Amino acid sequence: MRLAELSRRSGVSTATIKYYLREGLLSPGHQINTTTAEYGDGHLRRLRLVRAMIQVGGLPVATVREVLRNVDDDSLGRTIRLGAALWALPQVPEPDEDDAFVRAAHREADELLDRVGWSNAKELTTISPAYRSLVVAVAAFRRLGYEWGHELLVSYARLMHEVAKLDLDFVETHPSEAERVETAVLGAVLTEPILQALRRLAQEEESARRYGFA
């Protein structure tokens, strides 16, 4: 397809596509002559991903470029490639390791991983932003004096494992490795708000079932 058709099918203006090309967010098309290039379905797929990260996720171009660098790095194994692409997305700040609540949260998080049998996740705790996010969140919760039992956290983790299976089952329906990683990144940007909305709708439904509307 030519640039005009790529613009029409993606919903991205030709000027923006040219900007993405200049910034390295989109690979050049196949040059037909000095003024015309041909683009394929891969360009269309990549445009949708870039658009989601910038317009929906609000990510700066430099961050998008870093995410895409990891998406396209076929020298990495699948787990690390998926992780590297997702880890390039904005993350929580590093926790203060001198904070007593942070140290306690590390212990609680490690115990949780042991309880639910996430030995592979435990291998990645030194580099995983998700692990750091868990530690920061648990530390903040405890610092404010809230009691949220460890058993409840374990139950949530087991439910999230089922969600993760659904996520990866869907990722694996895509034929190429790049498409799978792109889909995982797209899921992080677009699906997490959907999951949050579904959780809140489920809470509203369950509340109405238990307590009615009066």
PDB file of N, CA, C and O in Angstrom, residues 40-112:
ATOM      1  N   GLY A  40       3.595  -2.301   4.061  1.00  0.00           N
ATOM      2  CA  GLY A  40       2.884  -3.557   4.237  1.00  0.00           C
ATOM      3  C   GLY A  40       2.066  -3.604   5.519  1.00  0.00           C
ATOM      4  O   GLY A  40       1.975  -2.623   6.265  1.00  0.00           O
ATOM      5  N   ASP A  41       1.514  -4.790   5.780  1.00  0.00           N
ATOM      6  CA  ASP A  41       0.687  -4.964   6.980  1.00  0.00           C
ATOM      7  C   ASP A  41       1.496  -4.766   8.260  1.00  0.00           C
ATOM      8  O   ASP A  41       0.949  -4.359   9.286  1.00  0.00           O
ATOM      9  N   GLY A  42       2.798  -5.068   8.201  1.00  0.00           N
ATOM     10  CA  GLY A  42       3.641  -4.854   9.373  1.00  0.00           C
ATOM     11  C   GLY A  42       3.718  -3.386   9.755  1.00  0.00           C
ATOM     12  O   GLY A  42       3.740  -3.039  10.934  1.00  0.00           O
ATOM     13  N   HIS A  43       3.750  -2.517   8.748  1.00  0.00           N
ATOM     14  CA  HIS A  43       3.752  -1.078   9.022  1.00  0.00           C
ATOM     15  C   HIS A  43       2.425  -0.647   9.648  1.00  0.00           C
ATOM     16  O   HIS A  43       2.400   0.175  10.578  1.00  0.00           O
ATOM     17  N   LEU A  44       1.338  -1.224   9.159  1.00  0.00           N
ATOM     18  CA  LEU A  44       0.014  -0.886   9.697  1.00  0.00           C
ATOM     19  C   LEU A  44      -0.084  -1.326  11.157  1.00  0.00           C
ATOM     20  O   LEU A  44      -0.559  -0.574  12.023  1.00  0.00           O
ATOM     21  N   ARG A  45       0.396  -2.529  11.438  1.00  0.00           N
ATOM     22  CA  ARG A  45       0.359  -3.052  12.804  1.00  0.00           C
ATOM     23  C   ARG A  45       1.219  -2.197  13.736  1.00  0.00           C
ATOM     24  O   ARG A  45       0.815  -1.852  14.844  1.00  0.00           O
ATOM     25  N   ARG A  46       2.404  -1.826  13.259  1.00  0.00           N
ATOM     26  CA  ARG A  46       3.309  -1.023  14.071  1.00  0.00           C
ATOM     27  C   ARG A  46       2.742   0.380  14.316  1.00  0.00           C
ATOM     28  O   ARG A  46       2.870   0.932  15.420  1.00  0.00           O
ATOM     29  N   LEU A  47       2.096   0.936  13.310  1.00  0.00           N
ATOM     30  CA  LEU A  47       1.482   2.256  13.482  1.00  0.00           C
ATOM     31  C   LEU A  47       0.420   2.234  14.572  1.00  0.00           C
ATOM     32  O   LEU A  47       0.319   3.170  15.376  1.00  0.00           O
ATOM     33  N   ARG A  48      -0.374   1.190  14.591  1.00  0.00           N
ATOM     34  CA  ARG A  48      -1.416   1.084  15.615  1.00  0.00           C
ATOM     35  C   ARG A  48      -0.799   0.990  17.007  1.00  0.00           C
ATOM     36  O   ARG A  48      -1.314   1.563  17.971  1.00  0.00           O
ATOM     37  N   LEU A  49       0.318   0.258  17.113  1.00  0.00           N
ATOM     38  CA  LEU A  49       0.992   0.139  18.400  1.00  0.00           C
ATOM     39  C   LEU A  49       1.564   1.481  18.835  1.00  0.00           C
ATOM     40  O   LEU A  49       1.401   1.891  19.994  1.00  0.00           O
ATOM     41  N   VAL A  50       2.233   2.166  17.925  1.00  0.00           N
ATOM     42  CA  VAL A  50       2.817   3.480  18.245  1.00  0.00           C
ATOM     43  C   VAL A  50       1.716   4.455  18.636  1.00  0.00           C
ATOM     44  O   VAL A  50       1.854   5.208  19.612  1.00  0.00           O
ATOM     45  N   ARG A  51       0.630   4.434  17.894  1.00  0.00           N
ATOM     46  CA  ARG A  51      -0.483   5.333  18.191  1.00  0.00           C
ATOM     47  C   ARG A  51      -1.051   5.056  19.590  1.00  0.00           C
ATOM     48  O   ARG A  51      -1.354   5.992  20.340  1.00  0.00           O
ATOM     49  N   ALA A  52      -1.167   3.777  19.941  1.00  0.00           N
ATOM     50  CA  ALA A  52      -1.687   3.424  21.264  1.00  0.00           C
ATOM     51  C   ALA A  52      -0.756   3.925  22.360  1.00  0.00           C
ATOM     52  O   ALA A  52      -1.202   4.482  23.371  1.00  0.00           O
ATOM     53  N   MET A  53       0.543   3.746  22.178  1.00  0.00           N
ATOM     54  CA  MET A  53       1.485   4.155  23.211  1.00  0.00           C
ATOM     55  C   MET A  53       1.524   5.668  23.377  1.00  0.00           C
ATOM     56  O   MET A  53       1.605   6.183  24.493  1.00  0.00           O
ATOM     57  N   ILE A  54       1.472   6.398  22.263  1.00  0.00           N
ATOM     58  CA  ILE A  54       1.588   7.856  22.334  1.00  0.00           C
ATOM     59  C   ILE A  54       0.258   8.511  22.678  1.00  0.00           C
ATOM     60  O   ILE A  54       0.176   9.345  23.591  1.00  0.00           O
ATOM     61  N   GLN A  55      -0.811   8.123  21.973  1.00  0.00           N
ATOM     62  CA  GLN A  55      -2.089   8.814  22.148  1.00  0.00           C
ATOM     63  C   GLN A  55      -2.880   8.310  23.349  1.00  0.00           C
ATOM     64  O   GLN A  55      -3.552   9.093  24.021  1.00  0.00           O
ATOM     65  N   VAL A  56      -2.830   7.020  23.619  1.00  0.00           N
ATOM     66  CA  VAL A  56      -3.575   6.461  24.752  1.00  0.00           C
ATOM     67  C   VAL A  56      -2.695   6.397  25.990  1.00  0.00           C
ATOM     68  O   VAL A  56      -3.086   6.827  27.082  1.00  0.00           O
ATOM     69  N   GLY A  57      -1.484   5.869  25.821  1.00  0.00           N
ATOM     70  CA  GLY A  57      -0.592   5.727  26.965  1.00  0.00           C
ATOM     71  C   GLY A  57       0.095   7.014  27.363  1.00  0.00           C
ATOM     72  O   GLY A  57       0.627   7.118  28.472  1.00  0.00           O
ATOM     73  N   GLY A  58       0.114   8.006  26.456  1.00  0.00           N
ATOM     74  CA  GLY A  58       0.749   9.280  26.765  1.00  0.00           C
ATOM     75  C   GLY A  58       2.257   9.192  26.906  1.00  0.00           C
ATOM     76  O   GLY A  58       2.876   9.999  27.606  1.00  0.00           O
ATOM     77  N   LEU A  59       2.880   8.223  26.222  1.00  0.00           N
ATOM     78  CA  LEU A  59       4.319   8.031  26.360  1.00  0.00           C
ATOM     79  C   LEU A  59       5.085   8.987  25.446  1.00  0.00           C
ATOM     80  O   LEU A  59       4.662   9.250  24.320  1.00  0.00           O
ATOM     81  N   PRO A  60       6.215   9.494  25.899  1.00  0.00           N
ATOM     82  CA  PRO A  60       7.049  10.325  25.031  1.00  0.00           C
ATOM     83  C   PRO A  60       7.704   9.493  23.939  1.00  0.00           C
ATOM     84  O   PRO A  60       7.870   8.268  24.089  1.00  0.00           O
ATOM     85  N   VAL A  61       8.109  10.165  22.875  1.00  0.00           N
ATOM     86  CA  VAL A  61       8.702   9.469  21.729  1.00  0.00           C
ATOM     87  C   VAL A  61       9.931   8.663  22.142  1.00  0.00           C
ATOM     88  O   VAL A  61      10.133   7.534  21.680  1.00  0.00           O
ATOM     89  N   ALA A  62      10.774   9.210  23.013  1.00  0.00           N
ATOM     90  CA  ALA A  62      11.993   8.507  23.424  1.00  0.00           C
ATOM     91  C   ALA A  62      11.665   7.179  24.105  1.00  0.00           C
ATOM     92  O   ALA A  62      12.345   6.170  23.882  1.00  0.00           O
ATOM     93  N   THR A  63      10.610   7.161  24.922  1.00  0.00           N
ATOM     94  CA  THR A  63      10.205   5.925  25.596  1.00  0.00           C
ATOM     95  C   THR A  63       9.656   4.928  24.592  1.00  0.00           C
ATOM     96  O   THR A  63       9.972   3.730  24.650  1.00  0.00           O
ATOM     97  N   VAL A  64       8.843   5.414  23.650  1.00  0.00           N
ATOM     98  CA  VAL A  64       8.295   4.535  22.611  1.00  0.00           C
ATOM     99  C   VAL A  64       9.429   3.917  21.803  1.00  0.00           C
ATOM    100  O   VAL A  64       9.419   2.716  21.501  1.00  0.00           O
ATOM    101  N   ARG A  65      10.425   4.713  21.492  1.00  0.00           N
ATOM    102  CA  ARG A  65      11.564   4.200  20.719  1.00  0.00           C
ATOM    103  C   ARG A  65      12.277   3.094  21.482  1.00  0.00           C
ATOM    104  O   ARG A  65      12.678   2.069  20.910  1.00  0.00           O
ATOM    105  N   GLU A  66      12.440   3.254  22.800  1.00  0.00           N
ATOM    106  CA  GLU A  66      13.097   2.240  23.623  1.00  0.00           C
ATOM    107  C   GLU A  66      12.262   0.960  23.695  1.00  0.00           C
ATOM    108  O   GLU A  66      12.801  -0.152  23.612  1.00  0.00           O
ATOM    109  N   VAL A  67      10.952   1.107  23.841  1.00  0.00           N
ATOM    110  CA  VAL A  67      10.072  -0.066  23.845  1.00  0.00           C
ATOM    111  C   VAL A  67      10.211  -0.829  22.536  1.00  0.00           C
ATOM    112  O   VAL A  67      10.382  -2.057  22.521  1.00  0.00           O
ATOM    113  N   LEU A  68      10.159  -0.109  21.424  1.00  0.00           N
ATOM    114  CA  LEU A  68      10.219  -0.756  20.111  1.00  0.00           C
ATOM    115  C   LEU A  68      11.580  -1.402  19.862  1.00  0.00           C
ATOM    116  O   LEU A  68      11.666  -2.431  19.184  1.00  0.00           O
ATOM    117  N   ARG A  69      12.634  -0.809  20.417  1.00  0.00           N
ATOM    118  CA  ARG A  69      13.960  -1.421  20.277  1.00  0.00           C
ATOM    119  C   ARG A  69      13.962  -2.821  20.878  1.00  0.00           C
ATOM    120  O   ARG A  69      14.530  -3.767  20.298  1.00  0.00           O
ATOM    121  N   ASN A  70      13.315  -2.974  22.015  1.00  0.00           N
ATOM    122  CA  ASN A  70      13.232  -4.291  22.644  1.00  0.00           C
ATOM    123  C   ASN A  70      12.259  -5.215  21.917  1.00  0.00           C
ATOM    124  O   ASN A  70      12.488  -6.425  21.834  1.00  0.00           O
ATOM    125  N   VAL A  71      11.172  -4.660  21.407  1.00  0.00           N
ATOM    126  CA  VAL A  71      10.226  -5.456  20.617  1.00  0.00           C
ATOM    127  C   VAL A  71      10.938  -6.106  19.431  1.00  0.00           C
ATOM    128  O   VAL A  71      10.693  -7.273  19.099  1.00  0.00           O
ATOM    129  N   ASP A  72      11.854  -5.364  18.814  1.00  0.00           N
ATOM    130  CA  ASP A  72      12.508  -5.831  17.586  1.00  0.00           C
ATOM    131  C   ASP A  72      13.811  -6.590  17.827  1.00  0.00           C
ATOM    132  O   ASP A  72      14.446  -7.036  16.873  1.00  0.00           O
ATOM    133  N   ASP A  73      14.207  -6.748  19.089  1.00  0.00           N
ATOM    134  CA  ASP A  73      15.482  -7.406  19.386  1.00  0.00           C
ATOM    135  C   ASP A  73      15.304  -8.924  19.401  1.00  0.00           C
ATOM    136  O   ASP A  73      15.014  -9.524  20.439  1.00  0.00           O
ATOM    137  N   ASP A  74      15.501  -9.538  18.235  1.00  0.00           N
ATOM    138  CA  ASP A  74      15.276 -10.985  18.145  1.00  0.00           C
ATOM    139  C   ASP A  74      16.459 -11.799  18.669  1.00  0.00           C
ATOM    140  O   ASP A  74      16.471 -13.029  18.558  1.00  0.00           O
ATOM    141  N   SER A  75      17.463 -11.119  19.249  1.00  0.00           N
ATOM    142  CA  SER A  75      18.565 -11.851  19.867  1.00  0.00           C
ATOM    143  C   SER A  75      18.184 -12.334  21.271  1.00  0.00           C
ATOM    144  O   SER A  75      18.874 -13.163  21.860  1.00  0.00           O
ATOM    145  N   LEU A  76      17.071 -11.823  21.803  1.00  0.00           N
ATOM    146  CA  LEU A  76      16.635 -12.174  23.152  1.00  0.00           C
ATOM    147  C   LEU A  76      15.675 -13.357  23.127  1.00  0.00           C
ATOM    148  O   LEU A  76      14.927 -13.538  22.161  1.00  0.00           O
ATOM    149  N   GLY A  77      15.683 -14.136  24.181  1.00  0.00           N
ATOM    150  CA  GLY A  77      14.679 -15.185  24.338  1.00  0.00           C
ATOM    151  C   GLY A  77      13.315 -14.559  24.569  1.00  0.00           C
ATOM    152  O   GLY A  77      13.207 -13.377  24.928  1.00  0.00           O
ATOM    153  N   ARG A  78      12.261 -15.355  24.404  1.00  0.00           N
ATOM    154  CA  ARG A  78      10.912 -14.795  24.449  1.00  0.00           C
ATOM    155  C   ARG A  78      10.595 -14.133  25.783  1.00  0.00           C
ATOM    156  O   ARG A  78      10.064 -13.029  25.818  1.00  0.00           O
ATOM    157  N   THR A  79      10.925 -14.802  26.893  1.00  0.00           N
ATOM    158  CA  THR A  79      10.580 -14.236  28.197  1.00  0.00           C
ATOM    159  C   THR A  79      11.289 -12.908  28.427  1.00  0.00           C
ATOM    160  O   THR A  79      10.674 -11.917  28.843  1.00  0.00           O
ATOM    161  N   ILE A  80      12.605 -12.860  28.146  1.00  0.00           N
ATOM    162  CA  ILE A  80      13.366 -11.633  28.359  1.00  0.00           C
ATOM    163  C   ILE A  80      12.936 -10.564  27.361  1.00  0.00           C
ATOM    164  O   ILE A  80      12.859  -9.373  27.697  1.00  0.00           O
ATOM    165  N   ARG A  81      12.621 -10.975  26.141  1.00  0.00           N
ATOM    166  CA  ARG A  81      12.188 -10.003  25.128  1.00  0.00           C
ATOM    167  C   ARG A  81      10.863  -9.358  25.528  1.00  0.00           C
ATOM    168  O   ARG A  81      10.699  -8.140  25.450  1.00  0.00           O
ATOM    169  N   LEU A  82       9.927 -10.192  25.979  1.00  0.00           N
ATOM    170  CA  LEU A  82       8.660  -9.651  26.476  1.00  0.00           C
ATOM    171  C   LEU A  82       8.896  -8.736  27.670  1.00  0.00           C
ATOM    172  O   LEU A  82       8.355  -7.620  27.740  1.00  0.00           O
ATOM    173  N   GLY A  83       9.720  -9.218  28.601  1.00  0.00           N
ATOM    174  CA  GLY A  83       9.986  -8.431  29.793  1.00  0.00           C
ATOM    175  C   GLY A  83      10.664  -7.115  29.472  1.00  0.00           C
ATOM    176  O   GLY A  83      10.266  -6.059  29.977  1.00  0.00           O
ATOM    177  N   ALA A  84      11.688  -7.151  28.610  1.00  0.00           N
ATOM    178  CA  ALA A  84      12.430  -5.937  28.287  1.00  0.00           C
ATOM    179  C   ALA A  84      11.533  -4.897  27.640  1.00  0.00           C
ATOM    180  O   ALA A  84      11.642  -3.696  27.932  1.00  0.00           O
ATOM    181  N   ALA A  85      10.639  -5.333  26.758  1.00  0.00           N
ATOM    182  CA  ALA A  85       9.720  -4.392  26.109  1.00  0.00           C
ATOM    183  C   ALA A  85       8.780  -3.771  27.131  1.00  0.00           C
ATOM    184  O   ALA A  85       8.548  -2.552  27.126  1.00  0.00           O
ATOM    185  N   LEU A  86       8.236  -4.586  28.017  1.00  0.00           N
ATOM    186  CA  LEU A  86       7.307  -4.074  29.030  1.00  0.00           C
ATOM    187  C   LEU A  86       8.026  -3.244  30.090  1.00  0.00           C
ATOM    188  O   LEU A  86       7.493  -2.248  30.586  1.00  0.00           O
ATOM    189  N   TRP A  87       9.259  -3.633  30.429  1.00  0.00           N
ATOM    190  CA  TRP A  87      10.008  -2.894  31.443  1.00  0.00           C
ATOM    191  C   TRP A  87      10.411  -1.510  30.948  1.00  0.00           C
ATOM    192  O   TRP A  87      10.712  -0.633  31.762  1.00  0.00           O
ATOM    193  N   ALA A  88      10.441  -1.311  29.622  1.00  0.00           N
ATOM    194  CA  ALA A  88      10.782   0.006  29.084  1.00  0.00           C
ATOM    195  C   ALA A  88       9.638   1.005  29.260  1.00  0.00           C
ATOM    196  O   ALA A  88       9.845   2.211  29.101  1.00  0.00           O
ATOM    197  N   LEU A  89       8.428   0.501  29.573  1.00  0.00           N
ATOM    198  CA  LEU A  89       7.307   1.391  29.851  1.00  0.00           C
ATOM    199  C   LEU A  89       7.554   2.102  31.183  1.00  0.00           C
ATOM    200  O   LEU A  89       8.340   1.639  32.002  1.00  0.00           O
ATOM    201  N   PRO A  90       6.892   3.242  31.431  1.00  0.00           N
ATOM    202  CA  PRO A  90       7.104   3.955  32.706  1.00  0.00           C
ATOM    203  C   PRO A  90       6.813   3.066  33.905  1.00  0.00           C
ATOM    204  O   PRO A  90       5.838   2.301  33.909  1.00  0.00           O
ATOM    205  N   GLN A  91       7.676   3.164  34.908  1.00  0.00           N
ATOM    206  CA  GLN A  91       7.555   2.337  36.100  1.00  0.00           C
ATOM    207  C   GLN A  91       7.587   3.215  37.349  1.00  0.00           C
ATOM    208  O   GLN A  91       7.902   4.400  37.286  1.00  0.00           O
ATOM    209  N   VAL A  92       7.272   2.617  38.491  1.00  0.00           N
ATOM    210  CA  VAL A  92       7.336   3.356  39.757  1.00  0.00           C
ATOM    211  C   VAL A  92       8.793   3.652  40.095  1.00  0.00           C
ATOM    212  O   VAL A  92       9.702   2.947  39.641  1.00  0.00           O
ATOM    213  N   PRO A  93       9.050   4.689  40.902  1.00  0.00           N
ATOM    214  CA  PRO A  93      10.423   4.980  41.325  1.00  0.00           C
ATOM    215  C   PRO A  93      11.002   3.824  42.146  1.00  0.00           C
ATOM    216  O   PRO A  93      10.269   3.005  42.699  1.00  0.00           O
ATOM    217  N   GLU A  94      12.320   3.784  42.208  1.00  0.00           N
ATOM    218  CA  GLU A  94      12.990   2.771  43.027  1.00  0.00           C
ATOM    219  C   GLU A  94      12.590   2.947  44.498  1.00  0.00           C
ATOM    220  O   GLU A  94      12.560   4.075  45.007  1.00  0.00           O
ATOM    221  N   PRO A  95      12.273   1.866  45.187  1.00  0.00           N
ATOM    222  CA  PRO A  95      11.937   1.982  46.617  1.00  0.00           C
ATOM    223  C   PRO A  95      13.161   2.333  47.445  1.00  0.00           C
ATOM    224  O   PRO A  95      14.290   2.019  47.070  1.00  0.00           O
ATOM    225  N   ASP A  96      12.927   2.993  48.560  1.00  0.00           N
ATOM    226  CA  ASP A  96      13.996   3.350  49.496  1.00  0.00           C
ATOM    227  C   ASP A  96      14.329   2.123  50.336  1.00  0.00           C
ATOM    228  O   ASP A  96      13.585   1.755  51.244  1.00  0.00           O
ATOM    229  N   GLU A  97      15.448   1.492  50.032  1.00  0.00           N
ATOM    230  CA  GLU A  97      15.792   0.235  50.699  1.00  0.00           C
ATOM    231  C   GLU A  97      16.156   0.428  52.172  1.00  0.00           C
ATOM    232  O   GLU A  97      16.279  -0.543  52.916  1.00  0.00           O
ATOM    233  N   ASP A  98      16.347   1.671  52.613  1.00  0.00           N
ATOM    234  CA  ASP A  98      16.626   1.928  54.023  1.00  0.00           C
ATOM    235  C   ASP A  98      15.345   2.059  54.842  1.00  0.00           C
ATOM    236  O   ASP A  98      15.408   2.122  56.079  1.00  0.00           O
ATOM    237  N   ASP A  99      14.208   2.098  54.164  1.00  0.00           N
ATOM    238  CA  ASP A  99      12.917   2.252  54.835  1.00  0.00           C
ATOM    239  C   ASP A  99      12.499   0.903  55.434  1.00  0.00           C
ATOM    240  O   ASP A  99      12.485  -0.120  54.748  1.00  0.00           O
ATOM    241  N   ALA A 100      12.138   0.905  56.707  1.00  0.00           N
ATOM    242  CA  ALA A 100      11.745  -0.338  57.384  1.00  0.00           C
ATOM    243  C   ALA A 100      10.520  -0.962  56.738  1.00  0.00           C
ATOM    244  O   ALA A 100      10.410  -2.198  56.651  1.00  0.00           O
ATOM    245  N   PHE A 101       9.573  -0.135  56.269  1.00  0.00           N
ATOM    246  CA  PHE A 101       8.382  -0.675  55.627  1.00  0.00           C
ATOM    247  C   PHE A 101       8.724  -1.335  54.287  1.00  0.00           C
ATOM    248  O   PHE A 101       8.120  -2.338  53.911  1.00  0.00           O
ATOM    249  N   VAL A 102       9.698  -0.774  53.585  1.00  0.00           N
ATOM    250  CA  VAL A 102      10.135  -1.364  52.319  1.00  0.00           C
ATOM    251  C   VAL A 102      10.802  -2.711  52.568  1.00  0.00           C
ATOM    252  O   VAL A 102      10.544  -3.694  51.859  1.00  0.00           O
ATOM    253  N   ARG A 103      11.651  -2.782  53.566  1.00  0.00           N
ATOM    254  CA  ARG A 103      12.303  -4.061  53.882  1.00  0.00           C
ATOM    255  C   ARG A 103      11.268  -5.121  54.260  1.00  0.00           C
ATOM    256  O   ARG A 103      11.368  -6.285  53.829  1.00  0.00           O
ATOM    257  N   ALA A 104      10.262  -4.718  55.042  1.00  0.00           N
ATOM    258  CA  ALA A 104       9.204  -5.660  55.415  1.00  0.00           C
ATOM    259  C   ALA A 104       8.399  -6.070  54.190  1.00  0.00           C
ATOM    260  O   ALA A 104       7.986  -7.235  54.053  1.00  0.00           O
ATOM    261  N   ALA A 105       8.173  -5.119  53.276  1.00  0.00           N
ATOM    262  CA  ALA A 105       7.414  -5.426  52.065  1.00  0.00           C
ATOM    263  C   ALA A 105       8.175  -6.401  51.178  1.00  0.00           C
ATOM    264  O   ALA A 105       7.574  -7.269  50.531  1.00  0.00           O
ATOM    265  N   HIS A 106       9.505  -6.284  51.122  1.00  0.00           N
ATOM    266  CA  HIS A 106      10.320  -7.258  50.387  1.00  0.00           C
ATOM    267  C   HIS A 106      10.092  -8.657  50.951  1.00  0.00           C
ATOM    268  O   HIS A 106       9.903  -9.624  50.188  1.00  0.00           O
ATOM    269  N   ARG A 107      10.119  -8.769  52.264  1.00  0.00           N
ATOM    270  CA  ARG A 107       9.929 -10.086  52.889  1.00  0.00           C
ATOM    271  C   ARG A 107       8.544 -10.633  52.566  1.00  0.00           C
ATOM    272  O   ARG A 107       8.392 -11.832  52.269  1.00  0.00           O
ATOM    273  N   GLU A 108       7.540  -9.760  52.631  1.00  0.00           N
ATOM    274  CA  GLU A 108       6.177 -10.208  52.357  1.00  0.00           C
ATOM    275  C   GLU A 108       6.019 -10.613  50.892  1.00  0.00           C
ATOM    276  O   GLU A 108       5.378 -11.624  50.579  1.00  0.00           O
ATOM    277  N   ALA A 109       6.621  -9.839  49.990  1.00  0.00           N
ATOM    278  CA  ALA A 109       6.540 -10.164  48.564  1.00  0.00           C
ATOM    279  C   ALA A 109       7.245 -11.481  48.268  1.00  0.00           C
ATOM    280  O   ALA A 109       6.740 -12.322  47.503  1.00  0.00           O
ATOM    281  N   ASP A 110       8.418 -11.692  48.870  1.00  0.00           N
ATOM    282  CA  ASP A 110       9.149 -12.947  48.650  1.00  0.00           C
ATOM    283  C   ASP A 110       8.364 -14.141  49.185  1.00  0.00           C
ATOM    284  O   ASP A 110       8.316 -15.213  48.566  1.00  0.00           O
ATOM    285  N   GLU A 111       7.751 -13.956  50.350  1.00  0.00           N
ATOM    286  CA  GLU A 111       6.924 -15.026  50.918  1.00  0.00           C
ATOM    287  C   GLU A 111       5.734 -15.332  50.005  1.00  0.00           C
ATOM    288  O   GLU A 111       5.364 -16.496  49.803  1.00  0.00           O
ATOM    289  N   LEU A 112       5.157 -14.280  49.443  1.00  0.00           N
ATOM    290  CA  LEU A 112       4.045 -14.468  48.511  1.00  0.00           C
ATOM    291  C   LEU A 112       4.469 -15.298  47.305  1.00  0.00           C
ATOM    292  O   LEU A 112       3.771 -16.249  46.910  1.00  0.00           O
TER     293      LEU A 112
END
